[in-house]
PDB file of C-alpha atoms in Angstrom:
ATOM      1  CA  VAL A 545      47.627   8.229  33.212  1.00 92.00           C
ATOM      2  CA  GLN A 546      44.342   6.718  32.061  1.00 95.00           C
ATOM      3  CA  LEU A 547      43.231   7.167  28.467  1.00 96.00           C
ATOM      4  CA  GLN A 548      39.705   7.035  27.131  1.00 95.00           C
ATOM      5  CA  ALA A 549      39.078   6.861  23.388  1.00 95.00           C
ATOM      6  CA  SER A 550      35.739   7.733  21.864  1.00 96.00           C
ATOM      7  CA  GLY A 551      34.120   8.696  18.594  1.00 97.00           C
ATOM      8  CA  GLY A 552      34.053   5.425  16.717  1.00 97.00           C
ATOM      9  CA  GLY A 553      31.067   4.266  14.776  1.00 97.00           C
ATOM     10  CA  LEU A 554      29.620   2.887  11.566  1.00 98.00           C
ATOM     11  CA  VAL A 555      30.019   5.098   8.513  1.00 98.00           C
ATOM     12  CA  GLN A 556      29.986   4.792   4.757  1.00 98.00           C
ATOM     13  CA  ALA A 557      33.004   4.977   2.510  1.00 98.00           C
ATOM     14  CA  GLY A 558      33.959   8.587   1.929  1.00 98.00           C
ATOM     15  CA  ASP A 559      32.574   9.786   5.239  1.00 98.00           C
ATOM     16  CA  SER A 560      34.512  11.380   8.073  1.00 98.00           C
ATOM     17  CA  LEU A 561      34.923  10.598  11.741  1.00 98.00           C
ATOM     18  CA  THR A 562      36.861  12.188  14.557  1.00 98.00           C
ATOM     19  CA  LEU A 563      38.257  10.009  17.286  1.00 98.00           C
ATOM     20  CA  SER A 564      39.078  11.656  20.569  1.00 98.00           C
ATOM     21  CA  CYS A 565      41.356  10.526  23.360  1.00 97.00           C
ATOM     22  CA  ALA A 566      40.889  12.048  26.795  1.00 96.00           C
ATOM     23  CA  ALA A 567      43.309  11.617  29.660  1.00 94.00           C
ATOM     24  CA  SER A 568      42.830  11.517  33.385  1.00 91.00           C
ATOM     25  CA  GLY A 569      45.222  11.024  36.242  1.00 91.00           C
ATOM     26  CA  GLY A 570      48.019  12.791  34.454  1.00 89.00           C
ATOM     27  CA  THR A 571      48.917  15.440  31.920  1.00 91.00           C
ATOM     28  CA  LEU A 572      49.317  14.473  28.279  1.00 90.00           C
ATOM     29  CA  SER A 573      51.855  17.224  27.701  1.00 90.00           C
ATOM     30  CA  ARG A 574      54.458  14.893  29.181  1.00 92.00           C
ATOM     31  CA  TYR A 575      53.994  12.395  26.376  1.00 95.00           C
ATOM     32  CA  GLY A 576      54.224  11.936  22.687  1.00 97.00           C
ATOM     33  CA  MET A 577      50.920  10.419  21.643  1.00 98.00           C
ATOM     34  CA  GLY A 578      49.849   7.944  19.026  1.00 98.00           C
ATOM     35  CA  TRP A 579      46.951   6.106  17.469  1.00 98.00           C
ATOM     36  CA  PHE A 580      47.078   2.463  16.500  1.00 98.00           C
ATOM     37  CA  ARG A 581      44.536   0.138  14.939  1.00 98.00           C
ATOM     38  CA  GLN A 582      43.836  -3.506  14.373  1.00 98.00           C
ATOM     39  CA  GLY A 583      41.594  -4.619  11.552  1.00 97.00           C
ATOM     40  CA  PRO A 584      39.832  -7.982  11.337  1.00 95.00           C
ATOM     41  CA  GLY A 585      42.392 -10.706  10.787  1.00 95.00           C
ATOM     42  CA  LYS A 586      45.240  -8.223  10.867  1.00 97.00           C
ATOM     43  CA  GLU A 587      47.989  -7.316  13.282  1.00 97.00           C
ATOM     44  CA  ARG A 588      47.978  -4.082  15.194  1.00 97.00           C
ATOM     45  CA  GLU A 589      49.516  -1.271  13.189  1.00 98.00           C
ATOM     46  CA  PHE A 590      50.666   2.274  13.712  1.00 98.00           C
ATOM     47  CA  VAL A 591      48.363   4.974  12.361  1.00 98.00           C
ATOM     48  CA  ALA A 592      49.589   8.373  13.512  1.00 98.00           C
ATOM     49  CA  ALA A 593      51.712  10.028  16.175  1.00 98.00           C
ATOM     50  CA  ILE A 594      52.325  13.522  17.464  1.00 98.00           C
ATOM     51  CA  THR A 595      55.021  15.123  19.593  1.00 97.00           C
ATOM     52  CA  TRP A 596      54.299  16.477  23.055  1.00 96.00           C
ATOM     53  CA  SER A 597      53.942  20.011  21.701  1.00 96.00           C
ATOM     54  CA  GLY A 598      52.096  19.113  18.547  1.00 95.00           C
ATOM     55  CA  ALA A 599      54.871  20.505  16.388  1.00 96.00           C
ATOM     56  CA  GLY A 600      55.703  17.172  14.789  1.00 97.00           C
ATOM     57  CA  THR A 601      53.555  14.393  13.396  1.00 98.00           C
ATOM     58  CA  SER A 602      53.940  11.085  11.613  1.00 98.00           C
ATOM     59  CA  TYR A 603      51.479   8.958   9.652  1.00 98.00           C
ATOM     60  CA  ARG A 604      51.417   5.580   8.043  1.00 98.00           C
ATOM     61  CA  ASP A 605      51.469   5.923   4.294  1.00 98.00           C
ATOM     62  CA  SER A 606      47.949   4.628   3.718  1.00 98.00           C
ATOM     63  CA  VAL A 607      46.368   7.433   5.763  1.00 98.00           C
ATOM     64  CA  LYS A 608      48.545  10.358   4.732  1.00 98.00           C
ATOM     65  CA  GLY A 609      46.436  13.171   3.355  1.00 98.00           C
ATOM     66  CA  ARG A 610      43.260  11.688   4.853  1.00 98.00           C
ATOM     67  CA  PHE A 611      43.937  11.546   8.596  1.00 98.00           C
ATOM     68  CA  THR A 612      45.105  14.348  10.854  1.00 98.00           C
ATOM     69  CA  ILE A 613      46.314  13.941  14.406  1.00 98.00           C
ATOM     70  CA  SER A 614      46.138  16.916  16.724  1.00 98.00           C
ATOM     71  CA  ARG A 615      46.289  17.655  20.406  1.00 97.00           C
ATOM     72  CA  ASP A 616      45.093  20.201  22.917  1.00 97.00           C
ATOM     73  CA  ASN A 617      47.281  19.997  25.984  1.00 95.00           C
ATOM     74  CA  ALA A 618      45.121  22.486  27.828  1.00 95.00           C
ATOM     75  CA  LYS A 619      42.165  20.132  27.449  1.00 95.00           C
ATOM     76  CA  ASN A 620      44.312  17.005  27.857  1.00 95.00           C
ATOM     77  CA  THR A 621      43.010  15.541  24.617  1.00 96.00           C
ATOM     78  CA  VAL A 622      44.334  14.108  21.379  1.00 98.00           C
ATOM     79  CA  ASP A 623      42.164  13.800  18.296  1.00 98.00           C
ATOM     80  CA  LEU A 624      42.362  11.835  15.094  1.00 98.00           C
ATOM     81  CA  GLN A 625      40.397  13.424  12.282  1.00 98.00           C
ATOM     82  CA  MET A 626      39.666  10.805   9.635  1.00 98.00           C
ATOM     83  CA  ASN A 627      38.415  11.907   6.221  1.00 98.00           C
ATOM     84  CA  SER A 628      37.637   9.998   3.054  1.00 98.00           C
ATOM     85  CA  LEU A 629      37.294   6.796   5.015  1.00 98.00           C
ATOM     86  CA  LYS A 630      37.723   3.506   3.187  1.00 98.00           C
ATOM     87  CA  PRO A 631      36.506   0.016   4.062  1.00 97.00           C
ATOM     88  CA  GLU A 632      40.121  -0.936   4.749  1.00 97.00           C
ATOM     89  CA  ASP A 633      40.142   1.603   7.598  1.00 98.00           C
ATOM     90  CA  THR A 634      37.742  -0.663   9.469  1.00 98.00           C
ATOM     91  CA  ALA A 635      39.439  -1.547  12.741  1.00 98.00           C
ATOM     92  CA  ILE A 636      39.557  -1.089  16.450  1.00 98.00           C
ATOM     93  CA  TYR A 637      41.460   2.108  17.148  1.00 98.00           C
ATOM     94  CA  TRP A 638      43.494   2.779  20.297  1.00 98.00           C
ATOM     95  CA  CYS A 639      45.183   5.905  21.567  1.00 98.00           C
ATOM     96  CA  ALA A 640      48.395   5.550  23.480  1.00 98.00           C
ATOM     97  CA  ALA A 641      50.932   7.641  25.391  1.00 97.00           C
ATOM     98  CA  ALA A 642      54.577   7.111  24.548  1.00 96.00           C
ATOM     99  CA  ASN A 643      57.575   6.993  26.830  1.00 94.00           C
ATOM    100  CA  THR A 644      59.047   9.833  24.823  1.00 93.00           C
ATOM    101  CA  LEU A 645      58.155  13.442  24.100  1.00 94.00           C
ATOM    102  CA  GLY A 646      58.754  12.894  20.412  1.00 94.00           C
ATOM    103  CA  VAL A 647      57.195  10.832  17.679  1.00 96.00           C
ATOM    104  CA  THR A 648      57.519   7.068  17.683  1.00 95.00           C
ATOM    105  CA  THR A 649      55.829   4.518  15.460  1.00 96.00           C
ATOM    106  CA  ASN A 650      56.811   1.500  17.545  1.00 96.00           C
ATOM    107  CA  ALA A 651      54.041   0.209  19.798  1.00 97.00           C
ATOM    108  CA  GLU A 652      56.645  -1.048  22.244  1.00 97.00           C
ATOM    109  CA  ASN A 653      57.530   2.566  23.012  1.00 97.00           C
ATOM    110  CA  TYR A 654      54.029   3.295  24.287  1.00 97.00           C
ATOM    111  CA  SER A 655      53.460   2.831  27.994  1.00 95.00           C
ATOM    112  CA  TYR A 656      49.804   3.731  28.397  1.00 96.00           C
ATOM    113  CA  TRP A 657      46.892   2.550  26.288  1.00 97.00           C
ATOM    114  CA  GLY A 658      43.239   3.428  26.256  1.00 91.00           C
ATOM    115  CA  GLN A 659      40.467   1.006  25.490  1.00 93.00           C
ATOM    116  CA  GLY A 660      39.726   0.651  21.812  1.00 94.00           C
ATOM    117  CA  THR A 661      36.956   2.242  19.835  1.00 97.00           C
ATOM    118  CA  GLN A 662      35.468   0.471  16.834  1.00 98.00           C
ATOM    119  CA  VAL A 663      35.425   2.124  13.441  1.00 98.00           C
ATOM    120  CA  THR A 664      33.492   0.345  10.717  1.00 98.00           C
ATOM    121  CA  VAL A 665      33.435   1.676   7.176  1.00 98.00           C
ATOM    122  CA  SER A 666      30.912   0.149   4.815  1.00 98.00           C
ATOM    123  CA  SER A 667      31.366   0.170   1.054  1.00 94.00           C
TER     124      SER A 667
END
């Protein structure tokens, strides 16, 4: 399955953005999905994950209450709604498909990765 992330951009602190991940060559309903990010000078980190059905989700603590991951299996897409953005959210964001139907925060459990999309939040 090939993944394509989009929706990044330059915004101000407090603004919102929605990242979208579209799949081709396969159906996303076979995979738990996740979003990861890597900020300048930082290591890649888990952001959010969702089960194959959308019934379960997981978030890193710093984005809880601000970010929402969702999926539409009929459209073969996974979104990351980001509200109240902070400068520390500045990063390249990737979507990924896991080798499990459930939620996993470990990047090693993700088999397919899209190209990154840049999110820059100015103060």
